[in-house]
Amino acid sequence: MGSSEVSIIPGLQKEEKAAVERRRLHVLKALKKLRIEADEAPVVAVLGSGGGLRAHIACLGVLSEMKEQGLLDAVTYLAGVSGSTWAISSLYTNDGDMEALEADLKHRFTRQEWDLAKSLQKTIQAARSENYSLTDFWAYMVISKQTRELPESHLSNMKKPVEEGTLPYPIFAAIDNDLQPSWQEARAPETWFEFTPHHAGFSALGAFVSITHFGSKFKKGRLVRTHPERDLTFLRGLWGSALGNTEVIREYIFDQLRNLTLKGLWRRAVANAKSIGHLIFARLLRLQESSQGEHPPPEVVEDASVAFSQVNSQVQSEDEGGEPEHTWLTEMLENWTRTSLEKQEQPHEDPERKGSLSNLMDFVKKTGICASKWEWGTTHNFLYKHGGIRDKIMSSRKHLHLVDAGLAINTPFPLVLPPTREVHLILSFDFSAGDPFETIRATTDYCRRHKIPFPQVEEAELDLWSKAPASCYILKGETGPVVMHFPLFNIDACGGDIEAWSDTYDTFKLADTYTLDVVVLLLALAKKNVRENKKKILRELMNVAGLYYPKDSARSCCLA
């Protein structure tokens, strides 16, 4: 899909159809190497859940071990939410070289470095866009620090291996945050938004735009103004922007307050996340407004410094011997302020330097405005005033606000289920720190509401499993896909230490707590879960090949 027009075609887009057909030949060869003979290739999807850095690292471990065991070559689709999207996108930027990818991961977490200057430069550049939002700040200043990388490539760069069929077809999930009420009330399928190397759009509506034109301005289905394709750093921030939902923030903060109450660390608690944003950005805005032309008054600078000190005292850790956990943010803001003031004090600034200061101040102002409105994931709505869309909510909005799909379901099941796609076997890798069956519950509810075939599991059974999860569950219904569900933290791999593992890899822990040893241990755990369940995966591969193509049913020479 390279067209400058909006495509509204139910079902798969032609580029995806061609890529999947090419992939089918590679899957058949892979099955043969696994000693599974089949005349037709079953459609297999690997799904990765959200979970921040934990999901990022664990998903890389899963992909690496699947490659090592010859299983990844039998997969048609790779789909992810949040942290798993960071791992999946890395697979393609490294041309499928898992050894190089794993080595790069270890290198990044050995050096403990982050290029603040480059990240800040990218953020200031992004702030020049009319659709700048907190997602830009989050992507370039937070996610880049968490992952210690700042990829500048694009989704469209992934086309070659996908179109040749040498790698699975990737799908990256988001949701339309403006449609959250519809999701909460009716689990509306159109809430889901997907990205692939070819297109971006609403799969439930069959409404897509070329990935190279995602973010460009459309009206009545026609391209009005072209904007550059967004880079992977921004998209990773969008896919992993769970904090774009205030309810999630409140829940997180309340959990932290409960924990802090138990530990007696009251000074670390804050009333709510927005108060920090207001505390910082209100001062920054005042500083920005005061520095139009003349030097800012000393009392304004002092006010800003006091604000930064207050934030430091609020959010720093007071564990015995511990280091402040969030001082990097306030140090960063102080550096911005100090830099801007130093520049203003120079008597003869050149135009370029003056322009840089203007851009910096514009960035500060825009970020403050976005923080006050809590605005995330803003992009032009390519369906604006499109006559082919009956739903006026979809066509009347000038902008979309796209956020982390984990706010709906923390695994992208809806994107591989009918009516969007027909998948025969789903390998669902759950990297949640909490209940590893919540995604199954949520998907069961979604499918029941929309009459989509999906394995039904009794709530009592899910409750029992969640108390001491095993490493693999095989779910089957009378019709629909077979689902193999793999909890990351399980009694087979972790024994009785599941809670300790979860605490070590808490979702909201900063990257600085991820030493090389911690990273390697998590990689090994994720790999073990694949390796220990290889026979089960092979058995289900053979079963679905025979089930969906019974005329010449699949045969297995050996499962050992």
Coordinates of C-alpha atoms in Angstrom, one line a residue:
M1 CA 0.0 0.0 0.0
G2 CA 2.0 3.0 -1.3
S3 CA -1.0 5.0 -2.3
S4 CA -1.7 8.5 -1.0
E5 CA -5.4 7.5 -0.6
V6 CA -7.2 5.9 2.3
S7 CA -8.0 2.2 1.7
I8 CA -11.3 0.8 3.0
I9 CA -11.3 -2.8 2.1
P10 CA -12.5 -5.5 4.5
G11 CA -10.0 -8.3 5.2
L12 CA -6.3 -8.5 4.5
Q13 CA -4.6 -5.8 2.5
K14 CA -3.1 -7.0 -0.8
E15 CA 0.5 -6.4 0.4
E16 CA -0.1 -8.6 3.5
K17 CA -1.7 -11.3 1.4
A18 CA 1.3 -11.5 -0.9
A19 CA 3.7 -11.5 2.0
V20 CA 1.8 -14.2 3.9
E21 CA 1.7 -16.4 0.7
R22 CA 5.5 -16.0 0.4
R23 CA 5.9 -16.9 4.0
R24 CA 3.8 -20.1 3.5
L25 CA 6.6 -21.7 1.5
H26 CA 9.2 -21.0 4.2
V27 CA 6.8 -22.4 6.9
L28 CA 6.5 -25.6 4.9
K29 CA 10.2 -26.0 4.7
A30 CA 10.5 -25.3 8.4
L31 CA 7.9 -27.9 9.3
K32 CA 9.8 -30.5 7.2
K33 CA 13.0 -29.8 9.1
L34 CA 10.9 -30.3 12.3
R35 CA 9.9 -33.7 10.8
I36 CA 6.3 -32.6 10.3
E37 CA 5.1 -33.4 6.8
A38 CA 2.2 -31.2 5.6
D39 CA 0.9 -30.3 2.2
E40 CA -0.4 -26.9 3.4
A41 CA 1.1 -24.7 6.1
P42 CA -1.0 -23.9 9.1
V43 CA -1.1 -20.3 10.2
V44 CA 0.7 -19.9 13.4
A45 CA 0.9 -16.6 15.4
V46 CA 3.3 -15.8 18.3
L47 CA 1.9 -13.1 20.6
G48 CA 3.9 -11.1 23.1
S49 CA 2.2 -9.3 26.0
G50 CA 3.1 -6.0 27.5
G51 CA 5.2 -5.6 30.6
G52 CA 7.8 -2.8 30.0
L53 CA 11.5 -3.7 30.1
R54 CA 10.6 -7.2 31.5
A55 CA 8.5 -7.9 28.4
H56 CA 11.2 -6.4 26.1
I57 CA 13.9 -8.7 27.5
A58 CA 11.8 -11.8 27.9
C59 CA 10.3 -11.5 24.5
L60 CA 13.8 -11.3 23.0
G61 CA 14.6 -14.5 24.9
V62 CA 11.6 -16.2 23.5
L63 CA 12.4 -15.2 19.9
S64 CA 16.0 -16.2 20.3
E65 CA 15.1 -19.7 21.7
M66 CA 12.4 -20.2 19.1
K67 CA 15.0 -19.4 16.4
E68 CA 17.5 -21.8 18.0
Q69 CA 14.9 -24.6 18.1
G70 CA 13.8 -24.1 14.5
L71 CA 10.3 -23.0 15.6
L72 CA 10.4 -19.3 14.6
D73 CA 10.6 -20.3 10.9
A74 CA 7.3 -22.1 11.3
V75 CA 5.5 -18.9 12.4
T76 CA 3.4 -16.7 10.0
Y77 CA 2.7 -13.8 12.3
L78 CA 4.5 -12.0 15.2
A79 CA 2.3 -9.6 17.1
G80 CA 3.0 -7.6 20.2
V81 CA 1.7 -5.1 22.8
S82 CA 3.8 -2.5 24.7
G83 CA 7.2 -3.9 25.7
S84 CA 7.0 -6.9 23.4
T85 CA 6.8 -4.5 20.4
W86 CA 10.2 -3.2 21.3
A87 CA 11.7 -6.7 21.1
I88 CA 9.8 -7.6 17.9
S89 CA 10.8 -4.5 16.1
S90 CA 14.4 -5.1 17.0
L91 CA 14.2 -8.5 15.3
Y92 CA 13.6 -6.7 12.0
T93 CA 16.1 -3.9 12.4
N94 CA 18.7 -6.6 12.9
D95 CA 17.5 -8.6 9.8
G96 CA 16.5 -11.6 12.0
D97 CA 20.0 -12.1 13.4
M98 CA 19.2 -13.2 17.0
E99 CA 22.8 -13.7 18.0
A100 CA 23.7 -10.1 17.1
L101 CA 20.5 -8.8 18.7
E102 CA 21.2 -10.6 22.0
A103 CA 24.8 -9.4 22.0
D104 CA 23.6 -5.9 21.4
L105 CA 21.1 -6.1 24.3
K106 CA 23.9 -7.3 26.7
H107 CA 26.2 -4.6 25.5
R108 CA 23.6 -1.9 26.1
F109 CA 23.0 -3.0 29.6
T110 CA 26.7 -3.4 30.3
R111 CA 27.7 0.2 29.6
Q112 CA 24.8 1.8 31.6
E113 CA 24.8 4.8 29.2
W114 CA 22.1 7.0 27.8
D115 CA 22.6 9.7 25.2
L116 CA 20.7 12.6 26.9
A117 CA 21.9 15.2 24.4
K118 CA 20.6 13.3 21.4
S119 CA 17.4 12.3 23.1
L120 CA 16.7 15.9 24.0
Q121 CA 17.5 17.1 20.5
K122 CA 15.0 14.6 19.1
T123 CA 12.4 15.7 21.5
I124 CA 12.9 19.4 20.7
Q125 CA 12.6 18.5 17.0
A126 CA 9.4 16.7 17.7
A127 CA 8.0 19.6 19.6
R128 CA 8.1 21.7 16.3
S129 CA 5.3 19.5 15.0
E130 CA 1.7 20.6 15.3
N131 CA 0.8 17.2 16.8
Y132 CA 3.4 17.1 19.5
S133 CA 2.1 15.3 22.6
L134 CA 3.4 13.7 25.7
T135 CA 4.0 10.5 23.6
D136 CA 6.9 12.3 21.9
F137 CA 8.4 13.2 25.3
W138 CA 7.8 9.7 26.6
A139 CA 9.4 8.1 23.5
Y140 CA 12.5 10.2 23.3
M141 CA 13.2 11.0 26.9
V142 CA 11.8 7.9 28.8
I143 CA 11.6 4.8 26.6
S144 CA 15.0 5.6 25.0
K145 CA 16.5 5.8 28.5
Q146 CA 14.8 2.5 29.5
T147 CA 16.0 0.6 26.4
R148 CA 19.2 2.6 26.0
E149 CA 18.7 2.9 22.3
L150 CA 17.3 5.5 19.9
P151 CA 16.4 3.7 16.6
E152 CA 15.9 6.1 13.7
S153 CA 14.7 3.5 11.2
H154 CA 11.1 3.2 10.1
L155 CA 8.5 0.4 9.8
S156 CA 8.6 0.7 6.1
N157 CA 12.3 -0.4 6.2
M158 CA 11.1 -3.8 7.3
K159 CA 9.3 -4.5 4.0
K160 CA 12.1 -6.5 2.3
P161 CA 12.4 -9.5 4.6
V162 CA 8.6 -9.6 5.1
E163 CA 7.8 -9.5 1.4
E164 CA 10.4 -12.1 0.7
G165 CA 8.8 -14.3 3.4
T166 CA 12.1 -14.8 5.3
L167 CA 10.6 -13.4 8.5
P168 CA 7.1 -13.6 10.0
Y169 CA 4.6 -10.8 9.2
P170 CA 4.8 -8.3 12.2
I171 CA 1.8 -6.6 13.7
F172 CA 2.2 -3.9 16.4
A173 CA -0.9 -3.0 18.5
A174 CA -2.3 0.2 19.8
I175 CA -5.8 1.5 20.7
D176 CA -7.7 4.7 20.1
N177 CA -7.8 6.3 23.5
D178 CA -10.8 8.4 22.4
L179 CA -12.8 5.2 22.1
Q180 CA -12.1 3.9 25.6
P181 CA -15.7 4.5 26.7
S182 CA -16.9 2.3 23.8
W183 CA -14.4 -0.4 24.8
Q184 CA -15.4 -0.2 28.5
E185 CA -19.1 -0.5 27.6
A186 CA -19.1 -2.9 24.7
R187 CA -15.5 -4.1 24.0
A188 CA -15.8 -2.3 20.6
P189 CA -13.4 -4.0 18.1
E190 CA -12.8 -0.6 16.3
T191 CA -10.9 0.5 19.4
W192 CA -8.0 -1.5 18.2
F193 CA -5.4 0.1 15.8
E194 CA -2.6 -1.8 14.1
F195 CA 0.8 -1.0 12.5
T196 CA 2.6 -3.2 10.0
P197 CA 5.5 -2.6 7.5
H198 CA 2.8 -1.7 4.9
H199 CA -0.1 0.0 6.7
A200 CA -1.6 1.6 9.7
G201 CA -5.2 1.6 10.6
F202 CA -8.4 0.1 12.1
S203 CA -8.6 -3.6 11.2
A204 CA -12.2 -3.9 12.4
L205 CA -13.2 -1.2 9.9
G206 CA -10.9 -2.4 7.1
A207 CA -9.7 1.2 7.0
F208 CA -6.0 1.8 6.4
V209 CA -3.4 4.2 5.2
S210 CA 0.1 3.5 4.0
I211 CA 2.6 3.3 6.9
T212 CA 4.7 6.0 5.1
H213 CA 1.7 8.4 5.4
F214 CA 0.7 7.6 9.0
G215 CA 0.7 11.1 10.6
S216 CA 0.1 12.9 7.4
K217 CA -3.0 15.0 7.0
F218 CA -6.0 13.6 5.1
K219 CA -9.5 15.0 4.3
K220 CA -12.3 13.1 2.5
G221 CA -9.9 10.2 1.9
R222 CA -7.3 12.3 0.1
L223 CA -3.8 13.3 1.2
V224 CA -3.8 17.0 2.0
R225 CA -0.4 17.5 3.6
T226 CA 2.5 15.1 3.8
H227 CA 4.5 14.6 7.0
P228 CA 7.7 12.5 7.3
E229 CA 7.2 8.9 8.4
R230 CA 7.6 8.6 12.2
D231 CA 10.6 6.8 13.4
L232 CA 10.7 3.6 15.5
T233 CA 11.6 5.5 18.6
F234 CA 8.4 7.4 18.5
L235 CA 6.3 4.3 17.6
R236 CA 7.8 2.4 20.5
G237 CA 6.8 5.2 22.8
L238 CA 3.3 5.1 21.4
W239 CA 3.0 1.3 21.6
G240 CA 4.4 1.4 25.2
S241 CA 2.5 4.4 26.6
A242 CA 0.4 2.8 29.3
L243 CA 0.8 6.0 31.4
G244 CA -1.3 7.8 28.8
N245 CA -4.3 6.6 30.8
T246 CA -4.8 8.5 34.0
E247 CA -6.6 5.6 35.6
V248 CA -3.5 3.4 35.2
I249 CA -1.4 6.1 36.8
R250 CA -3.8 6.5 39.7
E251 CA -3.8 2.7 40.2
Y252 CA 0.0 2.6 40.1
I253 CA 0.3 5.4 42.6
F254 CA -2.2 4.0 45.0
D255 CA -0.4 0.7 44.9
Q256 CA 2.9 2.5 45.6
L257 CA 1.3 4.4 48.5
R258 CA 0.1 1.1 50.0
N259 CA 3.6 -0.3 49.7
L260 CA 5.1 2.9 51.1
T261 CA 2.7 2.8 54.0
L262 CA 4.0 -0.7 54.9
K263 CA 7.6 0.4 54.6
G264 CA 7.2 3.7 56.3
L265 CA 8.6 5.7 53.3
W266 CA 6.1 8.5 53.4
R267 CA 8.3 11.2 52.0
R268 CA 8.6 9.2 48.8
A269 CA 4.8 9.2 48.2
V270 CA 3.0 11.9 46.1
A271 CA -0.6 12.6 45.9
N272 CA -0.9 12.0 42.1
A273 CA 1.2 12.0 39.0
K274 CA -0.2 15.1 37.6
S275 CA 0.9 17.2 40.6
I276 CA 4.5 16.5 39.7
G277 CA 3.9 17.6 36.1
H278 CA 2.2 20.7 37.3
L279 CA 4.9 21.5 39.8
I280 CA 7.6 21.2 37.2
F281 CA 6.0 22.6 34.1
A282 CA 4.2 25.5 35.8
R283 CA 7.6 26.8 36.8
L284 CA 9.1 26.1 33.4
L285 CA 6.2 27.9 31.7
R286 CA 6.7 30.9 34.0
L287 CA 10.4 30.8 33.2
Q288 CA 9.6 30.6 29.5
E289 CA 7.2 33.5 29.6
S290 CA 9.6 35.6 31.6
S291 CA 12.4 35.1 29.2
Q292 CA 10.8 36.7 26.2
G293 CA 13.4 39.3 25.4
E294 CA 14.8 40.2 28.9
H295 CA 16.6 38.0 31.4
P296 CA 14.1 36.2 33.6
P297 CA 13.7 37.8 37.0
P298 CA 15.9 36.2 39.8
E299 CA 12.7 35.2 41.8
V300 CA 11.4 33.2 38.8
V301 CA 14.7 31.3 38.5
E302 CA 14.7 30.7 42.2
D303 CA 11.1 29.5 42.0
A304 CA 12.0 27.0 39.4
S305 CA 15.0 25.7 41.4
V306 CA 12.8 25.3 44.5
A307 CA 10.3 23.3 42.4
F308 CA 13.0 21.0 41.2
S309 CA 14.2 20.5 44.8
Q310 CA 10.7 19.7 46.0
V311 CA 10.2 17.1 43.3
N312 CA 13.5 15.5 44.2
S313 CA 12.5 15.3 47.9
Q314 CA 9.1 13.8 46.8
V315 CA 10.2 11.1 44.5
Q316 CA 13.7 10.0 45.7
S317 CA 14.0 6.7 47.4
E318 CA 14.9 6.6 51.0
D319 CA 15.8 3.0 51.4
E320 CA 18.8 2.6 53.6
G321 CA 21.9 3.1 51.4
G322 CA 19.7 3.6 48.3
E323 CA 20.2 6.1 45.5
P324 CA 17.5 8.4 44.3
E325 CA 15.5 6.7 41.7
H326 CA 14.1 9.6 39.7
T327 CA 16.7 12.4 40.1
W328 CA 17.6 12.0 36.5
L329 CA 14.4 13.8 35.6
T330 CA 14.9 16.8 37.8
E331 CA 18.6 16.9 36.9
M332 CA 17.6 17.0 33.3
L333 CA 15.1 19.8 33.8
E334 CA 17.6 21.8 35.8
N335 CA 20.2 21.3 33.0
W336 CA 17.6 22.6 30.5
T337 CA 17.0 25.7 32.7
R338 CA 20.7 26.3 33.3
T339 CA 21.6 25.9 29.6
S340 CA 18.9 28.3 28.5
L341 CA 19.9 30.9 31.1
E342 CA 23.6 30.7 30.1
K343 CA 22.7 31.2 26.5
Q344 CA 20.7 34.3 27.3
E345 CA 23.6 35.8 29.2
Q346 CA 25.8 35.8 26.1
P347 CA 25.9 39.3 24.7
H348 CA 26.3 38.5 21.0
E349 CA 24.3 35.4 20.2
D350 CA 24.4 34.2 16.6
P351 CA 21.0 33.6 14.8
E352 CA 21.5 29.8 15.0
R353 CA 22.0 29.8 18.7
K354 CA 19.0 32.2 19.2
G355 CA 16.9 29.8 17.1
S356 CA 18.0 26.9 19.3
L357 CA 16.9 28.8 22.4
S358 CA 13.6 29.6 20.8
N359 CA 13.0 25.9 19.9
L360 CA 13.9 24.9 23.5
M361 CA 11.5 27.3 25.0
D362 CA 8.8 26.3 22.5
F363 CA 9.4 22.7 23.6
V364 CA 9.0 23.6 27.2
K365 CA 5.8 25.5 26.6
K366 CA 4.3 22.7 24.5
T367 CA 5.2 20.1 27.0
G368 CA 3.6 22.1 29.7
I369 CA 0.4 22.5 27.8
C370 CA 0.3 18.7 26.9
A371 CA 1.0 17.9 30.6
S372 CA -1.9 20.1 31.7
K373 CA -4.3 18.5 29.2
W374 CA -2.6 15.1 29.7
E375 CA -2.5 14.7 25.9
W376 CA -1.0 11.5 24.4
G377 CA -0.6 10.0 21.0
T378 CA -2.0 12.9 18.9
T379 CA -2.0 12.3 15.2
H380 CA -4.1 13.4 12.2
N381 CA -7.2 11.3 11.7
F382 CA -6.9 9.9 8.1
L383 CA -10.6 9.1 8.2
Y384 CA -11.6 12.8 8.7
K385 CA -14.7 13.6 6.7
H386 CA -14.3 10.3 4.8
G387 CA -17.6 9.5 3.1
G388 CA -17.1 5.8 3.2
I389 CA -17.3 5.6 7.0
R390 CA -20.8 5.5 8.5
D391 CA -19.7 6.0 12.0
K392 CA -19.6 9.8 12.5
I393 CA -17.4 9.5 15.6
M394 CA -14.7 8.0 13.4
S395 CA -15.0 10.6 10.6
S396 CA -15.8 13.8 12.5
R397 CA -12.6 13.9 14.6
K398 CA -9.6 15.8 13.2
H399 CA -7.2 13.9 15.4
L400 CA -6.7 10.5 16.9
H401 CA -5.1 9.8 20.2
L402 CA -3.4 6.4 20.1
V403 CA -2.0 4.7 23.2
D404 CA -0.8 1.4 24.6
A405 CA -3.1 -1.5 23.7
G406 CA -2.4 -3.0 27.0
L407 CA -5.0 -0.6 28.4
A408 CA -7.6 -2.8 26.6
I409 CA -6.1 -6.3 26.5
N410 CA -2.4 -6.8 27.4
T411 CA -1.9 -9.3 24.5
P412 CA -3.0 -8.5 20.9
F413 CA -5.5 -11.4 20.5
P414 CA -8.1 -9.3 18.7
L415 CA -5.7 -8.6 15.8
V416 CA -5.2 -12.3 14.9
L417 CA -8.8 -13.4 15.4
P418 CA -11.7 -13.2 13.0
P419 CA -12.9 -11.2 11.3
T420 CA -9.4 -9.7 10.8
R421 CA -7.3 -12.8 10.4
E422 CA -7.7 -16.6 10.6
V423 CA -5.0 -18.2 12.7
H424 CA -4.9 -21.9 13.5
L425 CA -2.4 -22.0 16.4
I426 CA -1.6 -19.1 18.8
L427 CA 1.5 -19.2 21.0
S428 CA 0.7 -16.6 23.7
F429 CA 3.7 -15.6 25.8
D430 CA 2.5 -13.7 28.9
F431 CA 5.1 -11.5 30.5
S432 CA 2.8 -10.0 33.1
A433 CA 4.0 -9.5 36.6
G434 CA 0.4 -10.0 37.9
D435 CA -2.2 -12.6 37.0
P436 CA -0.9 -14.3 33.9
F437 CA -4.4 -15.3 32.9
E438 CA -6.0 -11.9 32.9
T439 CA -5.4 -11.7 29.1
I440 CA -7.3 -15.0 28.6
R441 CA -10.2 -13.7 30.7
A442 CA -10.4 -10.4 28.8
T443 CA -10.1 -12.1 25.4
T444 CA -12.8 -14.7 26.4
D445 CA -15.1 -11.8 27.3
Y446 CA -14.3 -10.0 24.0
C447 CA -14.9 -13.1 21.9
R448 CA -18.1 -14.0 23.7
R449 CA -19.6 -10.5 23.1
H450 CA -18.7 -10.6 19.4
K451 CA -19.4 -14.4 18.7
I452 CA -15.8 -15.1 17.8
P453 CA -14.6 -18.7 18.3
F454 CA -12.2 -18.9 21.2
P455 CA -11.5 -21.6 23.8
Q456 CA -13.7 -21.3 26.8
V457 CA -12.2 -21.8 30.3
E458 CA -14.1 -21.8 33.5
E459 CA -13.4 -18.9 35.8
A460 CA -12.8 -21.3 38.7
E461 CA -10.2 -23.1 36.7
L462 CA -8.4 -19.9 35.8
D463 CA -8.4 -18.8 39.5
L464 CA -6.8 -22.2 40.4
W465 CA -4.2 -21.9 37.7
S466 CA -3.2 -18.4 38.7
K467 CA -2.3 -19.4 42.2
A468 CA 0.5 -21.6 41.0
P469 CA 0.9 -21.2 37.2
A470 CA 2.6 -23.9 35.2
S471 CA 4.8 -23.1 32.2
C472 CA 2.3 -24.1 29.5
Y473 CA -1.5 -24.4 29.1
I474 CA -3.2 -25.8 25.9
L475 CA -6.6 -24.4 25.4
K476 CA -9.0 -25.8 22.8
G477 CA -12.6 -25.2 21.7
E478 CA -14.9 -26.9 19.3
T479 CA -14.0 -24.4 16.7
G480 CA -11.4 -21.6 16.4
P481 CA -7.7 -21.5 17.1
V482 CA -5.8 -23.7 19.5
V483 CA -4.2 -21.4 22.1
M484 CA -0.9 -22.3 23.9
H485 CA -0.4 -19.9 26.8
F486 CA 3.0 -19.6 28.5
P487 CA 3.3 -17.6 31.8
L488 CA 6.8 -16.2 32.2
F489 CA 6.9 -16.7 35.9
N490 CA 5.8 -20.3 36.7
I491 CA 6.4 -23.0 39.2
D492 CA 8.2 -25.2 36.6
A493 CA 10.9 -22.6 36.1
C494 CA 10.8 -20.5 39.3
G495 CA 9.7 -23.1 41.9
G496 CA 8.2 -21.4 44.9
D497 CA 9.9 -18.1 44.2
I498 CA 7.4 -16.6 41.7
E499 CA 6.7 -13.6 43.9
A500 CA 10.4 -12.9 44.3
W501 CA 10.9 -13.0 40.5
S502 CA 8.0 -10.6 40.0
D503 CA 9.4 -8.2 42.5
T504 CA 12.8 -8.3 40.8
Y505 CA 11.3 -7.5 37.4
D506 CA 8.6 -5.0 38.5
T507 CA 7.0 -3.3 35.5
F508 CA 7.8 0.3 36.7
K509 CA 11.4 -0.3 37.7
L510 CA 13.9 2.0 35.9
A511 CA 16.5 0.7 33.5
D512 CA 19.3 1.5 36.0
T513 CA 18.2 -1.4 38.1
Y514 CA 18.7 -3.8 35.2
T515 CA 22.3 -4.9 35.5
L516 CA 23.8 -7.3 33.1
D517 CA 23.3 -10.2 35.5
V518 CA 19.6 -9.3 35.9
V519 CA 19.2 -9.2 32.1
V520 CA 21.0 -12.5 31.5
L521 CA 18.9 -14.2 34.1
L522 CA 15.6 -13.1 32.6
L523 CA 16.8 -14.1 29.1
A524 CA 17.6 -17.6 30.4
L525 CA 14.2 -18.0 32.1
A526 CA 12.3 -17.0 28.9
K527 CA 14.5 -19.3 26.8
K528 CA 13.9 -22.2 29.3
N529 CA 10.1 -21.8 29.0
V530 CA 10.4 -22.4 25.2
R531 CA 12.9 -25.2 25.4
E532 CA 11.1 -27.1 28.0
N533 CA 7.8 -27.0 26.0
K534 CA 9.2 -27.7 22.6
K535 CA 7.6 -31.1 22.4
K536 CA 4.2 -29.7 23.2
I537 CA 4.6 -27.0 20.6
L538 CA 5.6 -29.6 17.9
R539 CA 2.7 -31.8 18.9
E540 CA 0.2 -28.9 18.4
L541 CA 1.8 -27.9 15.2
M542 CA 1.3 -31.4 13.9
N543 CA -2.3 -31.5 15.2
V544 CA -3.4 -28.2 13.5
A545 CA -1.7 -29.1 10.3
G546 CA -3.8 -32.3 10.2
L547 CA -7.0 -30.6 11.6
Y548 CA -7.2 -27.8 9.0
Y549 CA -5.9 -29.8 6.1
P550 CA -7.4 -33.3 6.6
K551 CA -7.3 -34.4 3.0
D552 CA -3.6 -35.0 3.2
S553 CA -3.2 -34.8 7.0
A554 CA 0.0 -34.0 8.6
R555 CA 2.4 -36.7 9.6
S556 CA 5.1 -36.6 12.2
C557 CA 8.1 -38.9 12.0
C558 CA 9.4 -38.1 15.5
L559 CA 8.5 -35.7 18.3
A560 CA 11.7 -36.4 20.3

